[in-house]
Amino acid sequence: MSNLVNERELASSLDCPVVDGKRQVQRVTPHSAEVGGIPVNRALPRRQRRLIGAWCFLDHIGPADFAADDPGLRVGPHPHIGLQTFTWMIEGEILHRDSLGTAQVIRPGQVNLMTAGRGISHTEESLSGEATLHAAQLWIALPEADRATDPRFDHYPTLPRWHEEGTELTLLVGEFAGHRAPTLTFSPLVALDLASPRGSQLRLPLRADFEYGLLPLEGDLEVEGETFATHELAYLGRGRDEVTVTLPAGGRVLLVGGEPLGEEILIWWNFVGHSKAEISEAQRDWEAESPRFGSIPEFDGPRLTPPPLPWKA
């Protein structure tokens, strides 16, 4: 990156700097974590970048291979407010259950979208016999005006899919290149999966009023002369009308973007809120087993327990 701006300034900026007439690309390093017994690489939120549009959380899960006696992913009942959980499945299958009574298996090429709104709880489990899991899981922050919307669940088994330059493109949400996904949104967003069996170079049209990020899911990604390794997020910022990307043979990349949210949000544990008081109330309700978050009696395990709040409730 250019030394014309420091890291703190860039993290709060929506525009990458221009050096010698060329707009730069910000490199966001992932954090390794574990979720439900599965290793993940977390690209958002990070110190270098907190949001891309309303996208506020991005985990790249796997690819993970399980032994015959390994249960795979198993995440017990836990609550959410103020967000949508977004799962894009690449390999394997996951059973989603929630406090609305939903029981839905997500399979490769499909999206699960859960709108938490004022409050919901859910579980996630690998199906018995599944040996591999590979997915991207994201959160979308709800605008303040919609933060208390009714909770709901939507499953999208069929999404727009087409080919360019030997690459398969799948539109997960929003509009892109004349295609429109059916996925429910509360703010202007886009997400696109690109998979290239033989390798390719593509010029992708962008909206100058959107900010964008590219996350390599398989193989390295080249963005305008810079190479990004698997799990490394390339933040493009705003102000671009196109970007050129090069994928290797077997490469896969996730493009996410959106109109800047323009609102301060807080993320604590599994909650997204617009104030500490809002999050504190949600945590108290979960710990008190309030009807607000319902229950999932079909899951044969304990509820998740949040860590203590980092501020005085």
PDB file of C-alpha atoms in Angstrom:
ATOM      1  CA  MET A   1       0.000   0.000   0.000  1.00  0.00           C
ATOM      2  CA  SER A   2       1.011   3.591  -0.492  1.00  0.00           C
ATOM      3  CA  ASN A   3       2.580   5.362   2.467  1.00  0.00           C
ATOM      4  CA  LEU A   4       0.460   8.436   1.679  1.00  0.00           C
ATOM      5  CA  VAL A   5      -2.190   7.213   4.134  1.00  0.00           C
ATOM      6  CA  ASN A   6      -1.697   5.292   7.342  1.00  0.00           C
ATOM      7  CA  GLU A   7      -3.547   2.115   8.267  1.00  0.00           C
ATOM      8  CA  ARG A   8      -6.020   3.836  10.594  1.00  0.00           C
ATOM      9  CA  GLU A   9      -6.990   6.382   7.957  1.00  0.00           C
ATOM     10  CA  LEU A  10      -7.416   3.677   5.343  1.00  0.00           C
ATOM     11  CA  ALA A  11      -9.516   1.476   7.627  1.00  0.00           C
ATOM     12  CA  SER A  12     -12.045   4.288   8.028  1.00  0.00           C
ATOM     13  CA  SER A  13     -11.920   5.368   4.382  1.00  0.00           C
ATOM     14  CA  LEU A  14     -14.192   4.069   1.641  1.00  0.00           C
ATOM     15  CA  ASP A  15     -11.718   5.006  -1.099  1.00  0.00           C
ATOM     16  CA  CYS A  16      -8.340   3.390  -1.667  1.00  0.00           C
ATOM     17  CA  PRO A  17      -5.644   5.962  -2.476  1.00  0.00           C
ATOM     18  CA  VAL A  18      -4.563   6.777  -6.016  1.00  0.00           C
ATOM     19  CA  VAL A  19      -0.801   6.573  -6.594  1.00  0.00           C
ATOM     20  CA  ASP A  20       0.755   7.605  -9.924  1.00  0.00           C
ATOM     21  CA  GLY A  21      -2.699   7.617 -11.462  1.00  0.00           C
ATOM     22  CA  LYS A  22      -3.543   4.080 -10.293  1.00  0.00           C
ATOM     23  CA  ARG A  23      -6.057   3.298  -7.568  1.00  0.00           C
ATOM     24  CA  GLN A  24      -4.516   0.978  -4.993  1.00  0.00           C
ATOM     25  CA  VAL A  25      -5.940  -2.221  -3.483  1.00  0.00           C
ATOM     26  CA  GLN A  26      -5.970  -2.726   0.298  1.00  0.00           C
ATOM     27  CA  ARG A  27      -4.763  -6.077   1.623  1.00  0.00           C
ATOM     28  CA  VAL A  28      -6.767  -7.379   4.602  1.00  0.00           C
ATOM     29  CA  THR A  29      -5.162 -10.285   6.457  1.00  0.00           C
ATOM     30  CA  PRO A  30      -7.502 -12.947   7.867  1.00  0.00           C
ATOM     31  CA  HIS A  31      -7.737 -14.220  11.421  1.00  0.00           C
ATOM     32  CA  SER A  32      -7.776 -17.976  12.029  1.00  0.00           C
ATOM     33  CA  ALA A  33     -10.507 -19.194  14.367  1.00  0.00           C
ATOM     34  CA  GLU A  34     -12.644 -22.243  15.103  1.00  0.00           C
ATOM     35  CA  VAL A  35     -16.418 -22.428  14.824  1.00  0.00           C
ATOM     36  CA  GLY A  36     -18.329 -25.525  15.865  1.00  0.00           C
ATOM     37  CA  GLY A  37     -15.158 -27.620  15.710  1.00  0.00           C
ATOM     38  CA  ILE A  38     -14.241 -26.435  12.193  1.00  0.00           C
ATOM     39  CA  PRO A  39     -11.257 -24.202  11.310  1.00  0.00           C
ATOM     40  CA  VAL A  40     -12.257 -20.918   9.657  1.00  0.00           C
ATOM     41  CA  ASN A  41     -10.463 -17.874   8.289  1.00  0.00           C
ATOM     42  CA  ARG A  42     -12.176 -14.603   9.235  1.00  0.00           C
ATOM     43  CA  ALA A  43     -11.735 -11.801   6.692  1.00  0.00           C
ATOM     44  CA  LEU A  44     -14.286  -9.414   8.271  1.00  0.00           C
ATOM     45  CA  PRO A  45     -14.349  -7.677  10.649  1.00  0.00           C
ATOM     46  CA  ARG A  46     -10.619  -6.935  10.913  1.00  0.00           C
ATOM     47  CA  ARG A  47      -8.621  -3.986  12.149  1.00  0.00           C
ATOM     48  CA  GLN A  48      -7.901  -2.980   8.549  1.00  0.00           C
ATOM     49  CA  ARG A  49     -11.537  -3.181   7.431  1.00  0.00           C
ATOM     50  CA  ARG A  50     -14.795  -3.386   9.399  1.00  0.00           C
ATOM     51  CA  LEU A  51     -17.479  -3.191   6.703  1.00  0.00           C
ATOM     52  CA  ILE A  52     -18.000  -3.596   2.968  1.00  0.00           C
ATOM     53  CA  GLY A  53     -21.395  -2.073   2.313  1.00  0.00           C
ATOM     54  CA  ALA A  54     -23.598  -3.771   4.916  1.00  0.00           C
ATOM     55  CA  TRP A  55     -21.415  -6.918   4.898  1.00  0.00           C
ATOM     56  CA  CYS A  56     -20.003  -6.948   8.437  1.00  0.00           C
ATOM     57  CA  PHE A  57     -18.727 -10.510   8.889  1.00  0.00           C
ATOM     58  CA  LEU A  58     -17.077 -12.985   6.511  1.00  0.00           C
ATOM     59  CA  ASP A  59     -15.843 -16.451   7.462  1.00  0.00           C
ATOM     60  CA  HIS A  60     -14.265 -18.799   4.940  1.00  0.00           C
ATOM     61  CA  ILE A  61     -14.966 -22.294   6.273  1.00  0.00           C
ATOM     62  CA  GLY A  62     -12.670 -25.084   5.177  1.00  0.00           C
ATOM     63  CA  PRO A  63     -12.251 -26.879   2.946  1.00  0.00           C
ATOM     64  CA  ALA A  64     -12.300 -29.332   5.856  1.00  0.00           C
ATOM     65  CA  ASP A  65     -12.177 -33.143   5.649  1.00  0.00           C
ATOM     66  CA  PHE A  66     -13.633 -35.247   8.465  1.00  0.00           C
ATOM     67  CA  ALA A  67     -12.632 -38.668   9.727  1.00  0.00           C
ATOM     68  CA  ALA A  68     -15.316 -41.340   9.864  1.00  0.00           C
ATOM     69  CA  ASP A  69     -15.897 -40.741  13.592  1.00  0.00           C
ATOM     70  CA  ASP A  70     -15.761 -36.934  13.364  1.00  0.00           C
ATOM     71  CA  PRO A  71     -19.184 -35.250  13.728  1.00  0.00           C
ATOM     72  CA  GLY A  72     -18.043 -32.298  11.597  1.00  0.00           C
ATOM     73  CA  LEU A  73     -19.707 -28.951  12.182  1.00  0.00           C
ATOM     74  CA  ARG A  74     -21.887 -28.753  15.272  1.00  0.00           C
ATOM     75  CA  VAL A  75     -23.009 -25.349  16.536  1.00  0.00           C
ATOM     76  CA  GLY A  76     -25.516 -25.355  19.379  1.00  0.00           C
ATOM     77  CA  PRO A  77     -28.451 -22.949  19.877  1.00  0.00           C
ATOM     78  CA  HIS A  78     -27.324 -19.324  19.811  1.00  0.00           C
ATOM     79  CA  PRO A  79     -29.110 -15.999  19.270  1.00  0.00           C
ATOM     80  CA  HIS A  80     -28.868 -13.184  16.740  1.00  0.00           C
ATOM     81  CA  ILE A  81     -30.307  -9.687  16.447  1.00  0.00           C
ATOM     82  CA  GLY A  82     -29.938  -6.889  13.905  1.00  0.00           C
ATOM     83  CA  LEU A  83     -28.482  -8.920  11.049  1.00  0.00           C
ATOM     84  CA  GLN A  84     -28.972 -11.489   8.314  1.00  0.00           C
ATOM     85  CA  THR A  85     -26.882 -14.664   8.328  1.00  0.00           C
ATOM     86  CA  PHE A  86     -25.872 -15.672   4.800  1.00  0.00           C
ATOM     87  CA  THR A  87     -24.459 -19.118   3.953  1.00  0.00           C
ATOM     88  CA  TRP A  88     -23.040 -19.994   0.512  1.00  0.00           C
ATOM     89  CA  MET A  89     -22.380 -23.733   0.278  1.00  0.00           C
ATOM     90  CA  ILE A  90     -19.566 -25.018  -1.946  1.00  0.00           C
ATOM     91  CA  GLU A  91     -19.049 -28.593  -0.691  1.00  0.00           C
ATOM     92  CA  GLY A  92     -20.868 -30.717   1.867  1.00  0.00           C
ATOM     93  CA  GLU A  93     -24.283 -30.264   3.465  1.00  0.00           C
ATOM     94  CA  ILE A  94     -25.457 -28.479   6.622  1.00  0.00           C
ATOM     95  CA  LEU A  95     -28.742 -28.800   8.492  1.00  0.00           C
ATOM     96  CA  HIS A  96     -30.102 -25.460   9.701  1.00  0.00           C
ATOM     97  CA  ARG A  97     -32.718 -25.348  12.456  1.00  0.00           C
ATOM     98  CA  ASP A  98     -34.170 -22.235  14.048  1.00  0.00           C
ATOM     99  CA  SER A  99     -36.671 -21.053  16.625  1.00  0.00           C
ATOM    100  CA  LEU A 100     -39.266 -20.394  13.920  1.00  0.00           C
ATOM    101  CA  GLY A 101     -39.490 -24.165  13.419  1.00  0.00           C
ATOM    102  CA  THR A 102     -37.401 -24.215  10.231  1.00  0.00           C
ATOM    103  CA  ALA A 103     -35.407 -27.351   9.375  1.00  0.00           C
ATOM    104  CA  GLN A 104     -33.546 -26.872   6.092  1.00  0.00           C
ATOM    105  CA  VAL A 105     -30.585 -28.691   4.563  1.00  0.00           C
ATOM    106  CA  ILE A 106     -28.327 -26.509   2.435  1.00  0.00           C
ATOM    107  CA  ARG A 107     -26.444 -28.194  -0.402  1.00  0.00           C
ATOM    108  CA  PRO A 108     -23.685 -27.060  -2.796  1.00  0.00           C
ATOM    109  CA  GLY A 109     -24.753 -24.182  -5.032  1.00  0.00           C
ATOM    110  CA  GLN A 110     -27.425 -22.957  -2.613  1.00  0.00           C
ATOM    111  CA  VAL A 111     -27.849 -20.028  -0.222  1.00  0.00           C
ATOM    112  CA  ASN A 112     -29.480 -19.996   3.221  1.00  0.00           C
ATOM    113  CA  LEU A 113     -30.522 -16.571   4.478  1.00  0.00           C
ATOM    114  CA  MET A 114     -31.802 -16.011   8.006  1.00  0.00           C
ATOM    115  CA  THR A 115     -33.085 -12.559   8.939  1.00  0.00           C
ATOM    116  CA  ALA A 116     -32.703 -12.143  12.690  1.00  0.00           C
ATOM    117  CA  GLY A 117     -34.412  -8.777  13.067  1.00  0.00           C
ATOM    118  CA  ARG A 118     -35.581  -8.309  16.666  1.00  0.00           C
ATOM    119  CA  GLY A 119     -34.416 -11.802  17.650  1.00  0.00           C
ATOM    120  CA  ILE A 120     -34.031 -15.435  16.588  1.00  0.00           C
ATOM    121  CA  SER A 121     -31.921 -18.454  17.547  1.00  0.00           C
ATOM    122  CA  HIS A 122     -30.596 -21.293  15.397  1.00  0.00           C
ATOM    123  CA  THR A 123     -28.314 -24.327  15.179  1.00  0.00           C
ATOM    124  CA  GLU A 124     -26.076 -25.731  12.448  1.00  0.00           C
ATOM    125  CA  GLU A 125     -24.932 -29.327  12.002  1.00  0.00           C
ATOM    126  CA  SER A 126     -23.109 -31.367   9.396  1.00  0.00           C
ATOM    127  CA  LEU A 127     -25.211 -34.254   8.146  1.00  0.00           C
ATOM    128  CA  SER A 128     -24.197 -37.751   9.188  1.00  0.00           C
ATOM    129  CA  GLY A 129     -21.783 -39.290   6.708  1.00  0.00           C
ATOM    130  CA  GLU A 130     -20.555 -35.981   5.258  1.00  0.00           C
ATOM    131  CA  ALA A 131     -16.776 -36.117   4.802  1.00  0.00           C
ATOM    132  CA  THR A 132     -16.083 -32.583   3.499  1.00  0.00           C
ATOM    133  CA  LEU A 133     -17.251 -29.069   4.275  1.00  0.00           C
ATOM    134  CA  HIS A 134     -16.478 -25.902   2.326  1.00  0.00           C
ATOM    135  CA  ALA A 135     -18.579 -22.743   2.626  1.00  0.00           C
ATOM    136  CA  ALA A 136     -18.592 -19.005   3.078  1.00  0.00           C
ATOM    137  CA  GLN A 137     -20.659 -17.614   5.937  1.00  0.00           C
ATOM    138  CA  LEU A 138     -21.398 -13.912   6.134  1.00  0.00           C
ATOM    139  CA  TRP A 139     -23.429 -11.460   8.167  1.00  0.00           C
ATOM    140  CA  ILE A 140     -25.296  -8.512   6.721  1.00  0.00           C
ATOM    141  CA  ALA A 141     -25.982  -5.637   9.126  1.00  0.00           C
ATOM    142  CA  LEU A 142     -29.583  -4.463   9.015  1.00  0.00           C
ATOM    143  CA  PRO A 143     -30.023  -0.694   8.674  1.00  0.00           C
ATOM    144  CA  GLU A 144     -31.205   0.949  11.881  1.00  0.00           C
ATOM    145  CA  ALA A 145     -34.690   1.465  10.422  1.00  0.00           C
ATOM    146  CA  ASP A 146     -35.039  -2.312   9.869  1.00  0.00           C
ATOM    147  CA  ARG A 147     -33.184  -3.640  12.918  1.00  0.00           C
ATOM    148  CA  ALA A 148     -36.399  -4.780  14.675  1.00  0.00           C
ATOM    149  CA  THR A 149     -38.036  -6.378  11.633  1.00  0.00           C
ATOM    150  CA  ASP A 150     -39.798  -9.723  12.039  1.00  0.00           C
ATOM    151  CA  PRO A 151     -37.427 -12.713  11.969  1.00  0.00           C
ATOM    152  CA  ARG A 152     -37.680 -14.995   8.945  1.00  0.00           C
ATOM    153  CA  PHE A 153     -35.814 -17.689   7.033  1.00  0.00           C
ATOM    154  CA  ASP A 154     -35.350 -18.003   3.260  1.00  0.00           C
ATOM    155  CA  HIS A 155     -33.738 -20.790   1.252  1.00  0.00           C
ATOM    156  CA  TYR A 156     -32.514 -20.219  -2.327  1.00  0.00           C
ATOM    157  CA  PRO A 157     -31.879 -23.510  -4.156  1.00  0.00           C
ATOM    158  CA  THR A 158     -31.645 -21.854  -7.591  1.00  0.00           C
ATOM    159  CA  LEU A 159     -29.574 -18.789  -8.404  1.00  0.00           C
ATOM    160  CA  PRO A 160     -28.575 -17.026 -11.654  1.00  0.00           C
ATOM    161  CA  ARG A 161     -25.610 -18.841 -13.203  1.00  0.00           C
ATOM    162  CA  TRP A 162     -23.714 -18.194 -16.442  1.00  0.00           C
ATOM    163  CA  HIS A 163     -20.275 -18.567 -18.069  1.00  0.00           C
ATOM    164  CA  GLU A 164     -17.686 -16.043 -19.208  1.00  0.00           C
ATOM    165  CA  GLU A 165     -14.152 -16.785 -20.426  1.00  0.00           C
ATOM    166  CA  GLY A 166     -14.382 -20.379 -19.188  1.00  0.00           C
ATOM    167  CA  THR A 167     -15.456 -19.241 -15.703  1.00  0.00           C
ATOM    168  CA  GLU A 168     -18.758 -20.096 -14.030  1.00  0.00           C
ATOM    169  CA  LEU A 169     -20.358 -17.089 -12.341  1.00  0.00           C
ATOM    170  CA  THR A 170     -23.125 -17.492  -9.757  1.00  0.00           C
ATOM    171  CA  LEU A 171     -24.975 -14.413  -8.551  1.00  0.00           C
ATOM    172  CA  LEU A 172     -25.770 -14.882  -4.867  1.00  0.00           C
ATOM    173  CA  VAL A 173     -27.458 -11.566  -4.130  1.00  0.00           C
ATOM    174  CA  GLY A 174     -28.189  -8.302  -5.926  1.00  0.00           C
ATOM    175  CA  GLU A 175     -27.718  -7.379  -9.588  1.00  0.00           C
ATOM    176  CA  PHE A 176     -24.710  -7.935 -11.826  1.00  0.00           C
ATOM    177  CA  ALA A 177     -24.102  -7.822 -15.587  1.00  0.00           C
ATOM    178  CA  GLY A 178     -27.827  -7.849 -16.399  1.00  0.00           C
ATOM    179  CA  HIS A 179     -28.666 -10.653 -13.954  1.00  0.00           C
ATOM    180  CA  ARG A 180     -30.726 -10.351 -10.771  1.00  0.00           C
ATOM    181  CA  ALA A 181     -30.754 -12.722  -7.793  1.00  0.00           C
ATOM    182  CA  PRO A 182     -34.004 -13.325  -5.844  1.00  0.00           C
ATOM    183  CA  THR A 183     -32.261 -12.960  -2.480  1.00  0.00           C
ATOM    184  CA  LEU A 184     -33.936 -10.705   0.114  1.00  0.00           C
ATOM    185  CA  THR A 185     -32.017  -7.515   0.953  1.00  0.00           C
ATOM    186  CA  PHE A 186     -32.570  -4.457   3.119  1.00  0.00           C
ATOM    187  CA  SER A 187     -29.814  -2.331   1.543  1.00  0.00           C
ATOM    188  CA  PRO A 188     -28.142  -2.308  -1.909  1.00  0.00           C
ATOM    189  CA  LEU A 189     -25.778  -5.310  -2.038  1.00  0.00           C
ATOM    190  CA  VAL A 190     -24.097  -7.720  -4.413  1.00  0.00           C
ATOM    191  CA  ALA A 191     -22.300 -11.063  -4.003  1.00  0.00           C
ATOM    192  CA  LEU A 192     -20.862 -13.124  -6.854  1.00  0.00           C
ATOM    193  CA  ASP A 193     -19.035 -16.471  -6.880  1.00  0.00           C
ATOM    194  CA  LEU A 194     -16.523 -17.074  -9.692  1.00  0.00           C
ATOM    195  CA  ALA A 195     -15.124 -20.577 -10.294  1.00  0.00           C
ATOM    196  CA  SER A 196     -12.563 -21.225 -13.038  1.00  0.00           C
ATOM    197  CA  PRO A 197     -11.671 -24.872 -13.809  1.00  0.00           C
ATOM    198  CA  ARG A 198      -8.919 -23.998 -16.311  1.00  0.00           C
ATOM    199  CA  GLY A 199      -7.908 -20.511 -15.202  1.00  0.00           C
ATOM    200  CA  SER A 200      -9.018 -17.228 -16.742  1.00  0.00           C
ATOM    201  CA  GLN A 201      -8.807 -13.467 -16.795  1.00  0.00           C
ATOM    202  CA  LEU A 202     -12.016 -11.453 -16.496  1.00  0.00           C
ATOM    203  CA  ARG A 203     -12.908  -7.796 -16.548  1.00  0.00           C
ATOM    204  CA  LEU A 204     -15.748  -7.287 -14.092  1.00  0.00           C
ATOM    205  CA  PRO A 205     -18.049  -4.242 -14.332  1.00  0.00           C
ATOM    206  CA  LEU A 206     -18.509  -2.377 -11.041  1.00  0.00           C
ATOM    207  CA  ARG A 207     -20.695   0.424  -9.687  1.00  0.00           C
ATOM    208  CA  ALA A 208     -18.684   3.477  -8.691  1.00  0.00           C
ATOM    209  CA  ASP A 209     -21.026   4.176  -5.733  1.00  0.00           C
ATOM    210  CA  PHE A 210     -20.471   0.671  -4.274  1.00  0.00           C
ATOM    211  CA  GLU A 211     -17.459  -0.437  -2.249  1.00  0.00           C
ATOM    212  CA  TYR A 212     -16.136  -3.929  -3.067  1.00  0.00           C
ATOM    213  CA  GLY A 213     -13.963  -6.737  -1.769  1.00  0.00           C
ATOM    214  CA  LEU A 214     -12.611  -9.909  -3.374  1.00  0.00           C
ATOM    215  CA  LEU A 215     -11.846 -13.014  -1.297  1.00  0.00           C
ATOM    216  CA  PRO A 216      -9.961 -15.952  -2.882  1.00  0.00           C
ATOM    217  CA  LEU A 217     -11.614 -19.185  -1.729  1.00  0.00           C
ATOM    218  CA  GLU A 218      -9.417 -21.563  -3.736  1.00  0.00           C
ATOM    219  CA  GLY A 219      -6.036 -20.681  -5.238  1.00  0.00           C
ATOM    220  CA  ASP A 220      -4.302 -17.326  -5.474  1.00  0.00           C
ATOM    221  CA  LEU A 221      -5.996 -14.338  -7.057  1.00  0.00           C
ATOM    222  CA  GLU A 222      -4.319 -11.632  -9.116  1.00  0.00           C
ATOM    223  CA  VAL A 223      -5.951  -8.197  -8.971  1.00  0.00           C
ATOM    224  CA  GLU A 224      -4.412  -5.604 -11.272  1.00  0.00           C
ATOM    225  CA  GLY A 225      -0.880  -6.912 -10.846  1.00  0.00           C
ATOM    226  CA  GLU A 226      -1.082  -7.809  -7.138  1.00  0.00           C
ATOM    227  CA  THR A 227      -1.358 -11.392  -5.901  1.00  0.00           C
ATOM    228  CA  PHE A 228      -3.652 -12.315  -3.010  1.00  0.00           C
ATOM    229  CA  ALA A 229      -3.365 -15.724  -1.378  1.00  0.00           C
ATOM    230  CA  THR A 230      -6.333 -17.868  -0.398  1.00  0.00           C
ATOM    231  CA  HIS A 231      -8.220 -16.207   2.528  1.00  0.00           C
ATOM    232  CA  GLU A 232      -6.608 -12.773   1.915  1.00  0.00           C
ATOM    233  CA  LEU A 233      -9.210 -10.084   1.251  1.00  0.00           C
ATOM    234  CA  ALA A 234      -8.577  -7.538  -1.500  1.00  0.00           C
ATOM    235  CA  TYR A 235     -10.507  -4.359  -0.655  1.00  0.00           C
ATOM    236  CA  LEU A 236     -11.197  -2.257  -3.756  1.00  0.00           C
ATOM    237  CA  GLY A 237     -13.092   0.615  -2.142  1.00  0.00           C
ATOM    238  CA  ARG A 238     -15.393   2.860  -4.157  1.00  0.00           C
ATOM    239  CA  GLY A 239     -14.896   4.848  -7.321  1.00  0.00           C
ATOM    240  CA  ARG A 240     -14.225   1.998  -9.772  1.00  0.00           C
ATOM    241  CA  ASP A 241     -16.300   1.124 -12.811  1.00  0.00           C
ATOM    242  CA  GLU A 242     -14.419  -2.132 -13.481  1.00  0.00           C
ATOM    243  CA  VAL A 243     -11.681  -4.418 -12.173  1.00  0.00           C
ATOM    244  CA  THR A 244      -9.547  -7.049 -13.910  1.00  0.00           C
ATOM    245  CA  VAL A 245      -8.991 -10.338 -12.052  1.00  0.00           C
ATOM    246  CA  THR A 246      -6.932 -13.395 -12.957  1.00  0.00           C
ATOM    247  CA  LEU A 247      -7.821 -16.811 -11.533  1.00  0.00           C
ATOM    248  CA  PRO A 248      -5.571 -19.892 -11.700  1.00  0.00           C
ATOM    249  CA  ALA A 249      -6.779 -23.310 -12.832  1.00  0.00           C
ATOM    250  CA  GLY A 250      -9.182 -24.502 -10.149  1.00  0.00           C
ATOM    251  CA  GLY A 251      -9.434 -20.994  -8.712  1.00  0.00           C
ATOM    252  CA  ARG A 252     -12.500 -19.633  -6.982  1.00  0.00           C
ATOM    253  CA  VAL A 253     -13.170 -16.143  -5.672  1.00  0.00           C
ATOM    254  CA  LEU A 254     -16.041 -14.420  -3.883  1.00  0.00           C
ATOM    255  CA  LEU A 255     -16.893 -10.819  -4.799  1.00  0.00           C
ATOM    256  CA  VAL A 256     -18.911  -8.855  -2.234  1.00  0.00           C
ATOM    257  CA  GLY A 257     -19.996  -5.243  -2.465  1.00  0.00           C
ATOM    258  CA  GLY A 258     -22.610  -2.742  -1.565  1.00  0.00           C
ATOM    259  CA  GLU A 259     -23.585   0.835  -1.016  1.00  0.00           C
ATOM    260  CA  PRO A 260     -21.806   2.120   2.107  1.00  0.00           C
ATOM    261  CA  LEU A 261     -24.116   1.624   5.076  1.00  0.00           C
ATOM    262  CA  GLY A 262     -23.422   5.085   6.472  1.00  0.00           C
ATOM    263  CA  GLU A 263     -24.289   3.989  10.016  1.00  0.00           C
ATOM    264  CA  GLU A 264     -22.176   3.043  13.001  1.00  0.00           C
ATOM    265  CA  ILE A 265     -22.778  -0.538  14.093  1.00  0.00           C
ATOM    266  CA  LEU A 266     -21.534  -2.601  17.009  1.00  0.00           C
ATOM    267  CA  ILE A 267     -20.740  -6.305  16.855  1.00  0.00           C
ATOM    268  CA  TRP A 268     -20.564  -8.292  20.084  1.00  0.00           C
ATOM    269  CA  TRP A 269     -20.634 -12.094  20.178  1.00  0.00           C
ATOM    270  CA  ASN A 270     -23.586 -13.039  17.908  1.00  0.00           C
ATOM    271  CA  PHE A 271     -25.309  -9.657  18.083  1.00  0.00           C
ATOM    272  CA  VAL A 272     -25.236  -6.697  15.715  1.00  0.00           C
ATOM    273  CA  GLY A 273     -26.653  -3.484  17.111  1.00  0.00           C
ATOM    274  CA  HIS A 274     -26.627   0.276  16.882  1.00  0.00           C
ATOM    275  CA  SER A 275     -26.004   0.888  20.596  1.00  0.00           C
ATOM    276  CA  LYS A 276     -24.477  -0.810  23.624  1.00  0.00           C
ATOM    277  CA  ALA A 277     -27.850  -0.701  25.353  1.00  0.00           C
ATOM    278  CA  GLU A 278     -29.462  -2.642  22.506  1.00  0.00           C
ATOM    279  CA  ILE A 279     -26.820  -5.376  22.687  1.00  0.00           C
ATOM    280  CA  SER A 280     -26.854  -5.485  26.493  1.00  0.00           C
ATOM    281  CA  GLU A 281     -30.603  -6.045  26.473  1.00  0.00           C
ATOM    282  CA  ALA A 282     -30.290  -8.869  23.938  1.00  0.00           C
ATOM    283  CA  GLN A 283     -27.617 -10.601  26.011  1.00  0.00           C
ATOM    284  CA  ARG A 284     -29.695 -10.316  29.187  1.00  0.00           C
ATOM    285  CA  ASP A 285     -32.703 -11.767  27.351  1.00  0.00           C
ATOM    286  CA  TRP A 286     -30.685 -14.715  26.048  1.00  0.00           C
ATOM    287  CA  GLU A 287     -29.164 -15.465  29.435  1.00  0.00           C
ATOM    288  CA  ALA A 288     -32.640 -15.303  31.015  1.00  0.00           C
ATOM    289  CA  GLU A 289     -34.030 -17.697  28.347  1.00  0.00           C
ATOM    290  CA  SER A 290     -36.543 -15.058  27.297  1.00  0.00           C
ATOM    291  CA  PRO A 291     -39.259 -16.074  24.805  1.00  0.00           C
ATOM    292  CA  ARG A 292     -37.739 -13.409  22.532  1.00  0.00           C
ATOM    293  CA  PHE A 293     -35.300 -15.970  21.111  1.00  0.00           C
ATOM    294  CA  GLY A 294     -37.540 -19.036  21.250  1.00  0.00           C
ATOM    295  CA  SER A 295     -36.122 -22.548  21.495  1.00  0.00           C
ATOM    296  CA  ILE A 296     -34.982 -25.441  19.305  1.00  0.00           C
ATOM    297  CA  PRO A 297     -36.036 -28.618  21.153  1.00  0.00           C
ATOM    298  CA  GLU A 298     -34.913 -30.851  18.258  1.00  0.00           C
ATOM    299  CA  PHE A 299     -31.238 -30.110  19.013  1.00  0.00           C
ATOM    300  CA  ASP A 300     -29.794 -32.520  21.579  1.00  0.00           C
ATOM    301  CA  GLY A 301     -27.172 -30.280  23.098  1.00  0.00           C
ATOM    302  CA  PRO A 302     -26.649 -27.213  25.298  1.00  0.00           C
ATOM    303  CA  ARG A 303     -27.260 -23.588  24.366  1.00  0.00           C
ATOM    304  CA  LEU A 304     -24.177 -21.457  23.750  1.00  0.00           C
ATOM    305  CA  THR A 305     -23.215 -19.098  26.555  1.00  0.00           C
ATOM    306  CA  PRO A 306     -21.955 -15.590  25.747  1.00  0.00           C
ATOM    307  CA  PRO A 307     -18.825 -14.154  27.338  1.00  0.00           C
ATOM    308  CA  PRO A 308     -19.289 -11.255  29.788  1.00  0.00           C
ATOM    309  CA  LEU A 309     -20.044  -7.926  28.161  1.00  0.00           C
ATOM    310  CA  PRO A 310     -16.891  -5.797  27.728  1.00  0.00           C
ATOM    311  CA  TRP A 311     -18.717  -2.744  29.097  1.00  0.00           C
ATOM    312  CA  LYS A 312     -20.975  -2.051  32.075  1.00  0.00           C
ATOM    313  CA  ALA A 313     -24.500  -3.089  31.128  1.00  0.00           C
TER     314      ALA A 313
END
